[in-house]
Coordinates of C-alpha atoms and ligand atoms in Angstrom, one line a residue:
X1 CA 154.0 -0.3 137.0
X2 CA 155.1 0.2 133.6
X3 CA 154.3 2.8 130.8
X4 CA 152.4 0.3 129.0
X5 CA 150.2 -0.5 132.3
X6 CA 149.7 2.7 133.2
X7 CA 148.2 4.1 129.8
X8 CA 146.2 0.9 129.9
X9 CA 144.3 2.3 132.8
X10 CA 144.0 5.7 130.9
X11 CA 142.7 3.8 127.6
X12 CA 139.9 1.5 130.2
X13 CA 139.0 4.9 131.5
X14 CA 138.7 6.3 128.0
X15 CA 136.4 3.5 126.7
X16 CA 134.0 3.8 128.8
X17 CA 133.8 7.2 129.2
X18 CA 133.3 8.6 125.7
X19 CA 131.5 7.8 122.3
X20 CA 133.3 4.6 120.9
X21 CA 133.7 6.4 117.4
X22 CA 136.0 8.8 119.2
X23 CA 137.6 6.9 121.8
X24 CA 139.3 5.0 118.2
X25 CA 139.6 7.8 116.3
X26 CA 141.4 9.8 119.0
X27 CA 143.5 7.2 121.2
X28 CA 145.0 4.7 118.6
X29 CA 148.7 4.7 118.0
X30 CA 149.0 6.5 121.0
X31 CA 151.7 4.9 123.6
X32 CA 153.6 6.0 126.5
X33 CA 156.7 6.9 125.6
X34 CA 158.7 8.0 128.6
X35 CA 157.8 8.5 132.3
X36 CA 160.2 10.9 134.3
X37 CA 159.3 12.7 137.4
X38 CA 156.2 13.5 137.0
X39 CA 156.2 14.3 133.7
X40 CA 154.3 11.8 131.5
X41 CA 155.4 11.9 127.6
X42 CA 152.7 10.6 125.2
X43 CA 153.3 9.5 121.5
X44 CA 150.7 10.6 119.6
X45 CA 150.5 9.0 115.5
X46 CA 149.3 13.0 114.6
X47 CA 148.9 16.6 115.3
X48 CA 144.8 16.1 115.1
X49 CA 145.8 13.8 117.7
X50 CA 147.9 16.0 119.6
X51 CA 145.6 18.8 119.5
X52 CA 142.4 16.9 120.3
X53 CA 143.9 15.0 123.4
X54 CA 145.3 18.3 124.7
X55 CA 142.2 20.4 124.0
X56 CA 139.4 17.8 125.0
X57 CA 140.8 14.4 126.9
X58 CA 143.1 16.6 129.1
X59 CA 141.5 16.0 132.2
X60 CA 140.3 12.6 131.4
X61 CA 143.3 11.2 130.9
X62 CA 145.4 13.3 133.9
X63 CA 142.7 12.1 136.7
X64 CA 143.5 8.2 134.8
X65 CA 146.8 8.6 135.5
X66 CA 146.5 10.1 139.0
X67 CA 144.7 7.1 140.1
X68 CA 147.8 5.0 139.8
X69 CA 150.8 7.6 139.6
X70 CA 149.9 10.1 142.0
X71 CA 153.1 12.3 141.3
X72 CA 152.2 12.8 138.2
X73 CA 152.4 16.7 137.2
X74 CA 152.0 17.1 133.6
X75 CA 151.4 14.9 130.2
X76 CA 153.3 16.3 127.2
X77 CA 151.9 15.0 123.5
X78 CA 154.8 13.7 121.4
X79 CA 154.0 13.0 117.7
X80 CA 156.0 9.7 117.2
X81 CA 157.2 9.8 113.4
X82 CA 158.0 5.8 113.7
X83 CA 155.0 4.1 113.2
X84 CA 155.3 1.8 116.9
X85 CA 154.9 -1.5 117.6
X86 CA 153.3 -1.0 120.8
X87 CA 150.3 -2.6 121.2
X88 CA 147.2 -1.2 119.9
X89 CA 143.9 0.0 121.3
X90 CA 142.7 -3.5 122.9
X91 CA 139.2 -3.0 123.6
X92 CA 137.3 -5.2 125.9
X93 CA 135.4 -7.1 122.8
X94 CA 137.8 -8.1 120.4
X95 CA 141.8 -7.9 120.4
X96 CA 140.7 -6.6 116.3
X97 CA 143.3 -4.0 115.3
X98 CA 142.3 -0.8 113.6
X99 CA 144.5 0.4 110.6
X100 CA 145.6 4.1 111.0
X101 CA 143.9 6.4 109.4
X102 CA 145.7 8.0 106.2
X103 CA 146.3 11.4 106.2
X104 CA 147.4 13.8 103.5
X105 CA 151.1 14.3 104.5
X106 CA 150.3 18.6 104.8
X107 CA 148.6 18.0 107.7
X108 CA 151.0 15.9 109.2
X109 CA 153.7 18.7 108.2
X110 CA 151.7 21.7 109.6
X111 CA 151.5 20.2 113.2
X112 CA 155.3 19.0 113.0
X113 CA 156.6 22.5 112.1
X114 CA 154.7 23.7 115.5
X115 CA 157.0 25.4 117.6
X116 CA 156.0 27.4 120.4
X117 CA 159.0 30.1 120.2
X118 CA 160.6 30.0 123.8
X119 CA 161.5 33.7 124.4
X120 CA 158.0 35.0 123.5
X121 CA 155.8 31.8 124.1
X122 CA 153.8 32.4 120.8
X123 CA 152.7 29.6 118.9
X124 CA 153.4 30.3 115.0
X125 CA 150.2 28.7 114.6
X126 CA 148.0 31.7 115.3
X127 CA 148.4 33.9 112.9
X128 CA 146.2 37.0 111.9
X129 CA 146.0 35.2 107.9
X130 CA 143.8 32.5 109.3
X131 CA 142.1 34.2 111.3
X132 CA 138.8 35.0 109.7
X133 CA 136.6 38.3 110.2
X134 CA 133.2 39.0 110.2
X135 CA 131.0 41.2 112.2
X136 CA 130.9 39.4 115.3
X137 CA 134.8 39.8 115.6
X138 CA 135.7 42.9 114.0
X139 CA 135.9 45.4 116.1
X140 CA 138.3 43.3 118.3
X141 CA 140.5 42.5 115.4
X142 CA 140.4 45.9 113.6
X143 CA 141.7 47.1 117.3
X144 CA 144.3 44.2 117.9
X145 CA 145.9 45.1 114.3
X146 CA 145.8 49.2 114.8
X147 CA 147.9 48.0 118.2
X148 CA 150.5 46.5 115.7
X149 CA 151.1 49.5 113.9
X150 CA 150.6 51.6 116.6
X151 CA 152.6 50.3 119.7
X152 CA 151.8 52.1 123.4
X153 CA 150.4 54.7 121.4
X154 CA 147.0 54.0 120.3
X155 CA 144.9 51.5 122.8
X156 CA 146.9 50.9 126.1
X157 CA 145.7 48.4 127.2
X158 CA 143.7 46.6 124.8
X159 CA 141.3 44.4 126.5
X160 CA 139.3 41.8 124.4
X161 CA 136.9 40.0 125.8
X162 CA 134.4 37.3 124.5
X163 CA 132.9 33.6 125.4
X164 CA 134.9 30.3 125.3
X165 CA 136.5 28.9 122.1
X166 CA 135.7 32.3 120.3
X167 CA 139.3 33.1 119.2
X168 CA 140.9 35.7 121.5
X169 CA 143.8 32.8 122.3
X170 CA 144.1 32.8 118.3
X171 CA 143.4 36.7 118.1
X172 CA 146.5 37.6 120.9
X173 CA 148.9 35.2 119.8
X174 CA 148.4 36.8 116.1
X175 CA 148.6 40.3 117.4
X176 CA 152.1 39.0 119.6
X177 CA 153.0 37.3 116.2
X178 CA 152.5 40.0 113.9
X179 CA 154.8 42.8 115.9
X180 CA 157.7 40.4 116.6
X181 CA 157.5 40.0 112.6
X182 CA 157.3 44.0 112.1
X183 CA 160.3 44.1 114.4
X184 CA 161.8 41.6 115.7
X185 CA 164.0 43.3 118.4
X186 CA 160.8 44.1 120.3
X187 CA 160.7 41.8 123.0
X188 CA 157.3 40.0 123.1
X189 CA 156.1 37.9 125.8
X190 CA 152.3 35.8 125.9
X191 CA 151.3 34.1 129.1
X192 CA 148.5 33.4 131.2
X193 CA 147.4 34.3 134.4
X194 CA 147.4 31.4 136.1
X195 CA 150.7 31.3 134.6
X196 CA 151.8 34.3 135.9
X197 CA 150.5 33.9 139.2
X198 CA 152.3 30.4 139.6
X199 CA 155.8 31.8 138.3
X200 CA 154.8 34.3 141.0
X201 CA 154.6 32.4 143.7
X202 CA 157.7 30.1 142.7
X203 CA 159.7 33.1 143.1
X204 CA 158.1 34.2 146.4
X205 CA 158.9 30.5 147.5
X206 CA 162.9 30.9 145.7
X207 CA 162.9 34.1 147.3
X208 CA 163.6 35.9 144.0
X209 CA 160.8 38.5 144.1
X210 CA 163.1 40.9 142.3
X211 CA 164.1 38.6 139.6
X212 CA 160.5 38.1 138.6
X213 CA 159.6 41.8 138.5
X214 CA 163.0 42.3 136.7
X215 CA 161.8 39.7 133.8
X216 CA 158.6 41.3 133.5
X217 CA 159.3 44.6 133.4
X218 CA 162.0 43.8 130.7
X219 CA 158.9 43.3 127.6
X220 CA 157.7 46.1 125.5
X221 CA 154.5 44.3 124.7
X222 CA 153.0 41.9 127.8
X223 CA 150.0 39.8 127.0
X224 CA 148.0 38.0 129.4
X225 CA 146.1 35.7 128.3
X226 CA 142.5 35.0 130.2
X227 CA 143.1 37.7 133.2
X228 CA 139.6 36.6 134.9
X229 CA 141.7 34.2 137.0
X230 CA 143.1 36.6 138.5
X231 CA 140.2 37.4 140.5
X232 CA 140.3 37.1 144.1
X233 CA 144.3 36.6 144.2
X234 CA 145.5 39.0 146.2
X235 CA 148.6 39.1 146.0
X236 CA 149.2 38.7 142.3
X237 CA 146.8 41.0 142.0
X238 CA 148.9 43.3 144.1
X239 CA 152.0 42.7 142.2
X240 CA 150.3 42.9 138.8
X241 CA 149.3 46.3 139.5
X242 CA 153.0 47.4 139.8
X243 CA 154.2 45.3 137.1
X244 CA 151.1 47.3 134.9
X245 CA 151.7 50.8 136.0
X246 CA 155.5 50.1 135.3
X247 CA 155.2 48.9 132.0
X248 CA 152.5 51.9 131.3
X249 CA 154.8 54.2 132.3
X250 CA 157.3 53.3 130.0
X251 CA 154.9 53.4 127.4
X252 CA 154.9 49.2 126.9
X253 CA 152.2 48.0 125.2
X254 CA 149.6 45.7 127.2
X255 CA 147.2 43.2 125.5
X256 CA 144.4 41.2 127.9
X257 CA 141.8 38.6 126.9
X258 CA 138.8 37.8 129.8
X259 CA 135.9 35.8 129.1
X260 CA 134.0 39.2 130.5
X261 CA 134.3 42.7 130.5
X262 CA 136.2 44.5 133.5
X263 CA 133.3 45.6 135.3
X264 CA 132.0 42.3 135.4
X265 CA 135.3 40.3 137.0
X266 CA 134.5 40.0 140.8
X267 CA 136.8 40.2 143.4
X268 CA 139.0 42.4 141.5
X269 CA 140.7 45.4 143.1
X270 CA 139.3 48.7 141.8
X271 CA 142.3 50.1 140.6
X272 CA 143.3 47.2 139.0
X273 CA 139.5 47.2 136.7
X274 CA 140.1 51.0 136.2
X275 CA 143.2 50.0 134.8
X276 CA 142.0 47.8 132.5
X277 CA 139.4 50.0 131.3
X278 CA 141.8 52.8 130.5
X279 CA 142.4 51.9 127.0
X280 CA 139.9 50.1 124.5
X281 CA 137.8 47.2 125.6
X282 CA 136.5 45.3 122.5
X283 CA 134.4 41.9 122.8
X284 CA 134.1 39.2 120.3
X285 CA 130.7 38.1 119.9
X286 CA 129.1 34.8 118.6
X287 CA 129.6 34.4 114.7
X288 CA 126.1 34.0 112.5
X289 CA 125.1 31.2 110.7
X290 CA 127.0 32.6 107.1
X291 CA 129.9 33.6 109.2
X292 CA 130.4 29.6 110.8
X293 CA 130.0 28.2 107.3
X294 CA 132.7 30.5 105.6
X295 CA 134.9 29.4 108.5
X296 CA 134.5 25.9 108.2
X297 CA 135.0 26.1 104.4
X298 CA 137.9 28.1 105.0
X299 CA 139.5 25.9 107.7
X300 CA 138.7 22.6 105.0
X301 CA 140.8 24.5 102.5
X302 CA 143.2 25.0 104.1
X303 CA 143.5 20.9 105.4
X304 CA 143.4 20.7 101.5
X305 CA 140.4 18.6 101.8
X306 CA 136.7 18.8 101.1
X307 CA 133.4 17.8 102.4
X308 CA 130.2 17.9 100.8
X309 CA 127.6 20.8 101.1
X310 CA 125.2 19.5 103.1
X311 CA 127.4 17.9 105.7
X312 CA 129.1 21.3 106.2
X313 CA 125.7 22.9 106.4
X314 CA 125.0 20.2 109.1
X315 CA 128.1 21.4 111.2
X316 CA 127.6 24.5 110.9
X317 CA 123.8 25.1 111.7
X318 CA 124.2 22.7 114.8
X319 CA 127.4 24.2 116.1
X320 CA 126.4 27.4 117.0
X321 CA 128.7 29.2 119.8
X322 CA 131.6 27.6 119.9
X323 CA 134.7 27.9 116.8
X324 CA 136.7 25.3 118.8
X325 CA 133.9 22.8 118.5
X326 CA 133.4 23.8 115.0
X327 CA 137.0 22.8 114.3
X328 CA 136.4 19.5 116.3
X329 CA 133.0 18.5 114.5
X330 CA 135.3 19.0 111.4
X331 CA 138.5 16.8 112.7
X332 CA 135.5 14.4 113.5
X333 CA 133.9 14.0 110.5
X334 CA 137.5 14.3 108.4
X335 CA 139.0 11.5 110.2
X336 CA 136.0 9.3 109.9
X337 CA 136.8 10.0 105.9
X338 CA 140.1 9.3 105.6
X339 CA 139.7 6.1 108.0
X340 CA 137.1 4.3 105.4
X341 CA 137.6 6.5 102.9
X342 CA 134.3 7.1 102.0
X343 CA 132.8 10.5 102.7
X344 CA 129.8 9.3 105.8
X345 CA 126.3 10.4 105.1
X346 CA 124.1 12.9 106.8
X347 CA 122.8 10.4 109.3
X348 CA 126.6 9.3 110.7
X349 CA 127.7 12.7 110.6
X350 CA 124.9 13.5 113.5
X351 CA 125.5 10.4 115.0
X352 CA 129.2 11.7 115.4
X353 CA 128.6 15.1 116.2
X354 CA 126.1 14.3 119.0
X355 CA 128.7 14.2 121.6
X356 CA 129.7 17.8 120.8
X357 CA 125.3 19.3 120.1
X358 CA 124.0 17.0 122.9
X359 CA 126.7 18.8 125.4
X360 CA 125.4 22.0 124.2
X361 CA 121.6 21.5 125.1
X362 CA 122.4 20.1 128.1
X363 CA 119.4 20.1 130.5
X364 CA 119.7 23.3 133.0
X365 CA 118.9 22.2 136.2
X366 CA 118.7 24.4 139.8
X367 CA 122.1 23.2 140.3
X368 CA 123.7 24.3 137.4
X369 CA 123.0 27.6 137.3
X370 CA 123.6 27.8 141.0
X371 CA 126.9 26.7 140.6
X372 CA 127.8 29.1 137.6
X373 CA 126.3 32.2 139.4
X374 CA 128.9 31.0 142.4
X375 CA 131.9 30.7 139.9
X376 CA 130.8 33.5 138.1
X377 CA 130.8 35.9 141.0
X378 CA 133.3 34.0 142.8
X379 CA 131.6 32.8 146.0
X380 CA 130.8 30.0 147.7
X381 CA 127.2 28.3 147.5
X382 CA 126.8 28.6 151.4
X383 CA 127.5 32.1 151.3
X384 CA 124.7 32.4 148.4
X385 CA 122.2 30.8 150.9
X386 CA 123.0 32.7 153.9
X387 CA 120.9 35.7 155.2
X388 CA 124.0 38.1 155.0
X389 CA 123.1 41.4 153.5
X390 CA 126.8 42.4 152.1
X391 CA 127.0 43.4 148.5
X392 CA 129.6 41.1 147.0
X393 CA 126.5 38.5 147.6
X394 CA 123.3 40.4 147.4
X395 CA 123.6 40.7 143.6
X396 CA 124.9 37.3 142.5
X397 CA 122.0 36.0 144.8
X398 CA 119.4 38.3 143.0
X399 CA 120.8 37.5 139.8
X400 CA 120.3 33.3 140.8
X401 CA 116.4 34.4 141.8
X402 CA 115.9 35.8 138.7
X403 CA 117.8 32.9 136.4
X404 CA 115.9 30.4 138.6
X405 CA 112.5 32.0 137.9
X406 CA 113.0 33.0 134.2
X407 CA 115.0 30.4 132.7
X408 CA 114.2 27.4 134.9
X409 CA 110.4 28.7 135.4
X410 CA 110.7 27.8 139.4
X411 CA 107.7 29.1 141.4
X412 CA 108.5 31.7 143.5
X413 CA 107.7 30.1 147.1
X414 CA 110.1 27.5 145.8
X415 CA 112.9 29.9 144.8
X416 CA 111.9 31.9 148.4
X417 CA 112.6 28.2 150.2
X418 CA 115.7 27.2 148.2
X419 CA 117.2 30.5 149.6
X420 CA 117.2 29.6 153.2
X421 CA 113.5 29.8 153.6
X422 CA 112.8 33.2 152.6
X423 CA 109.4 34.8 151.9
X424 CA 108.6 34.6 147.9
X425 CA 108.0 38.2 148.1
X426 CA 111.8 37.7 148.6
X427 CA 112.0 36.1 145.7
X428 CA 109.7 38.2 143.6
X429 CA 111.3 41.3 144.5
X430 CA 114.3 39.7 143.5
X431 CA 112.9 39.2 140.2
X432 CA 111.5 42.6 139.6
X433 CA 114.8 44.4 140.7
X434 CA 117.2 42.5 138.4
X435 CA 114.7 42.6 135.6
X436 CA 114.8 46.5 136.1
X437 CA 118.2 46.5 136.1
X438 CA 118.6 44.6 132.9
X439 CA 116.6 47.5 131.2
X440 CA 118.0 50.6 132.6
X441 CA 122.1 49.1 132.1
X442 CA 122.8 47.6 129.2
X443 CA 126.5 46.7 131.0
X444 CA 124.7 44.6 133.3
X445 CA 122.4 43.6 130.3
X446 CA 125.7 41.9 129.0
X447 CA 126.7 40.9 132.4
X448 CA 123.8 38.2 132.8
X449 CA 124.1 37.4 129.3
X450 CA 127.7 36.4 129.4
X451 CA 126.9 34.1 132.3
X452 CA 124.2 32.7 130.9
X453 CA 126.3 31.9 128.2
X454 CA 128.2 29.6 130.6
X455 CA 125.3 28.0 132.1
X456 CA 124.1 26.4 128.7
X457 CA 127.1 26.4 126.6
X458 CA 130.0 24.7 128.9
Ligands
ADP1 P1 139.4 31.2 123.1 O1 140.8 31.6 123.5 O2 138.5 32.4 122.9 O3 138.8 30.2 124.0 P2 140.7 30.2 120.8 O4 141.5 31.4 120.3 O5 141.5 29.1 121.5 O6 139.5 30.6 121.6 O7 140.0 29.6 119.5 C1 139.5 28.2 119.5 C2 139.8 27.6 118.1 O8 139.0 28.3 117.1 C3 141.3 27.8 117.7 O9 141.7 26.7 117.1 C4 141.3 29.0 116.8 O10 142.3 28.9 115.8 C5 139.9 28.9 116.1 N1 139.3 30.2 115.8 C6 138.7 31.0 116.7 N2 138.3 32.1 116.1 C7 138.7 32.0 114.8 C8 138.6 32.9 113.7 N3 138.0 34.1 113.8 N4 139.1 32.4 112.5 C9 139.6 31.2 112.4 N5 139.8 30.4 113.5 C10 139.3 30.8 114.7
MG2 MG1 141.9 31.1 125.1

């Protein structure tokens, strides 16, 4: 099969699976370029481009590709500075060809200069200047910049937690950023946790255990992006735990993100959690109506471009928990402007942001939050159902009672009978006990909270 036939399939798939304003704006100009094993090179015409096909079409476009190149392994976005001669978008109702959108030549340059800096893995992107502040972020950025003046000394570790797409990436890659630029010679290092668990188990599997404790204990400042994964691993968690007290000892600064606090990880090793409360833990909350406004007029300015008033006021009363998609509604309504270079009314700007808003009031159903509770807690739905009185699934089956009854306003027989046919006294006592403890702890007051947050948001 050729490039050209394979992203074929990837551009049917994309038709017909998302709004036909985006599937133009996002997937013309954009070709194979190279195919070598496993790893899947894509020219993009733009950064916008780049960014929104990593960030939202990701998975889309790697399950396309699986269907007819199974040993695929990764897609890496290219931004082709040759305008191609590949064939364009061909959709299914004419062979018409779109003309590329025009964009100011800065925001062609500020994606080009990207370049994620191999020795630390930051992305120069992310830096503390662009990162705006207001109260629902401050505490974690007034903490994340005391730990630049104040290596190992102040908040070991710092912890920052907060939902999806609310800017602790952006925060920890500033706060990485910002030291190396204080000092260069401090060696920085920003991964993941999956990341670290798969470079974990490569060198288990190379049998080089030692080398990958000797390159971790090397940093002076370690951060681990989204630890959460790291629940229920056992091993990394194992090894983490020595590669943490190591660092600690040697006073080494430590910087974690989680989408929730410590306390509310499951499945993860107690003196790993007491670990990670040890220092500061600081969460970023959901920005207020003025707050998403000043950031989208900040993030236009800086894009050089402009939008009027009442479009941004659109964007940002209907975009309400999310920066990311704030970003996105932005790219979407800015590329739609430069492509027929009018500005689009009020009407077509909600007609092109209902993909993102209609997502986020999605209709909850039983199954949804079952299936959150279960990721959240990090169980399986048959073990939610069974009659097993153990701990680890007492609560996040309490917790599912009491989402099913006050959020999806289920009747307590039913809730009693959707939870292996229990008694709704079952159910009711359910209710009762985690409404109590709602009042009395206002850490598992922000525990439910944070999951609901995944149940309606994501
Ligand atoms: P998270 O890691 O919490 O999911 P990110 O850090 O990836 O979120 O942020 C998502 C997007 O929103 C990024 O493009 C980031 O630059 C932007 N962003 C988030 N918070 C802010 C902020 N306070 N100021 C400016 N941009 C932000
Ligand atoms: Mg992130």
């Amino acid at each position: 099969m050729t490039n050209e036939e394979l992203w074929q399939i990837v551009l049917n798939e994309a038709e017909i699976s998302i709004s036909r304003a985006n599937f133009i704006t996002w997937f013309k100009h954009t070709f194979i370029s190279r195919n070598e094993q496993g790893v899947i090179t894509v020219s993009v015409p733009n950064g916008f481009t780049k960014e929104w096909l990593e960030n939202k079409y990701q998975k889309l476009i790697m399950r396309a590709i699986r269907t007819a190149c199974p040993e695929a392994r990764s897609i890496e976005y290219v931004i082709s500075k040759t305008t191609t001669s590949e064939p364009l978008i061909k959709t299914a109702s004419s062979s018409q060809q779109i003309s590329p959108p025009v964009r100011p030549a800065e925001e062609q340059l500020e994606f080009q200069e990207l370049r994620i800096d191999k020795n630390t893995n930051l992305n120069p992107r992310y830096v503390f200047d662009t990162f705006i502040v207001g109260s629902f972020n401050e505490l974690a950025y007034a903490a994340a910049q005391s730990v630049v003046k104040n290596i190992a000394s102040l908040y070991n570790p710092l912890f920052i937690y907060g939902g999806v797409g609310l800017g602790k990436t952006h925060l920890l890659q500033a706060t990485g950023n910002a030291i190396k630029q204080r000092d260069p010679s401090l060696k920085v290092y920003y991964t993941t946790s999956e990341r670290f668990t798969n470079e974990l188990v490569a060198a288990i599997q190379n049998h080089e255990p030692q080398r990958f404790k000797d390159i971790y204990r090397q940093f002076d400042v370690l951060i681990i992006d989204d630890i959460q994964f790291i629940a229920g691993k056992v091993r990394t968690q194992e090894e983490f735990f020595h590669t943490f007290n190591a660092l600690h000892e040697n006073n080494k600064q430590i910087i974690f993100s989680s989408d929730r606090p410590p306390k509310s990880i499951a499945n993860l090793e107690e003196r790993l959690r007491s670990r990670f409360e040890a220092g500061l833990i600081a969460d970023i909350s959901q920005p207020d109506y003025e707050t998403r406004l000043a950031i989208i007029k900040t993030k236009l300015a800086t894009k050089k471009s402009d939008l009027p008033k009442e479009i941004l006021e659109y964007i940002a009363s209907s975009i309400e928990k999310n920066i990311r998609e704030l970003e996105g509604a932005l790219n979407i309504v800015s590329a739609r402007t430069h492509m027929t270079g009018t500005v689009p009314g009020i009407e077509e700007v909600k007609e092109l942001l209902l993909q993102i808003t209609s997502r986020q009031k999605r209709v909850v159903t039983a199954a949804n939050i079952i299936k959150e509770v279960c990721a959240f807690y990090d169980i399986n739905e048959k073990q939610l159902f069974e009659r097993s009185r153990r701990r680890e699934v007492v609560k996040p089956r309490q917790v599912a009672m009491y989402l099913l009854r006050e959020d999806f306003h289920g009747s307590f027989p039913y809730i009693g009978q959707k939870f292996g046919g229990r008694d709704h006294t079952t159910a009711i006592h359910a209710y009762e006990k985690i409404l109590k403890d709602i009042k009395d702890s206002p850490d598992f007051a922000d525990e439910v909270h944070i999951l609901r947050g995944r149940i309606y948001e994501i």
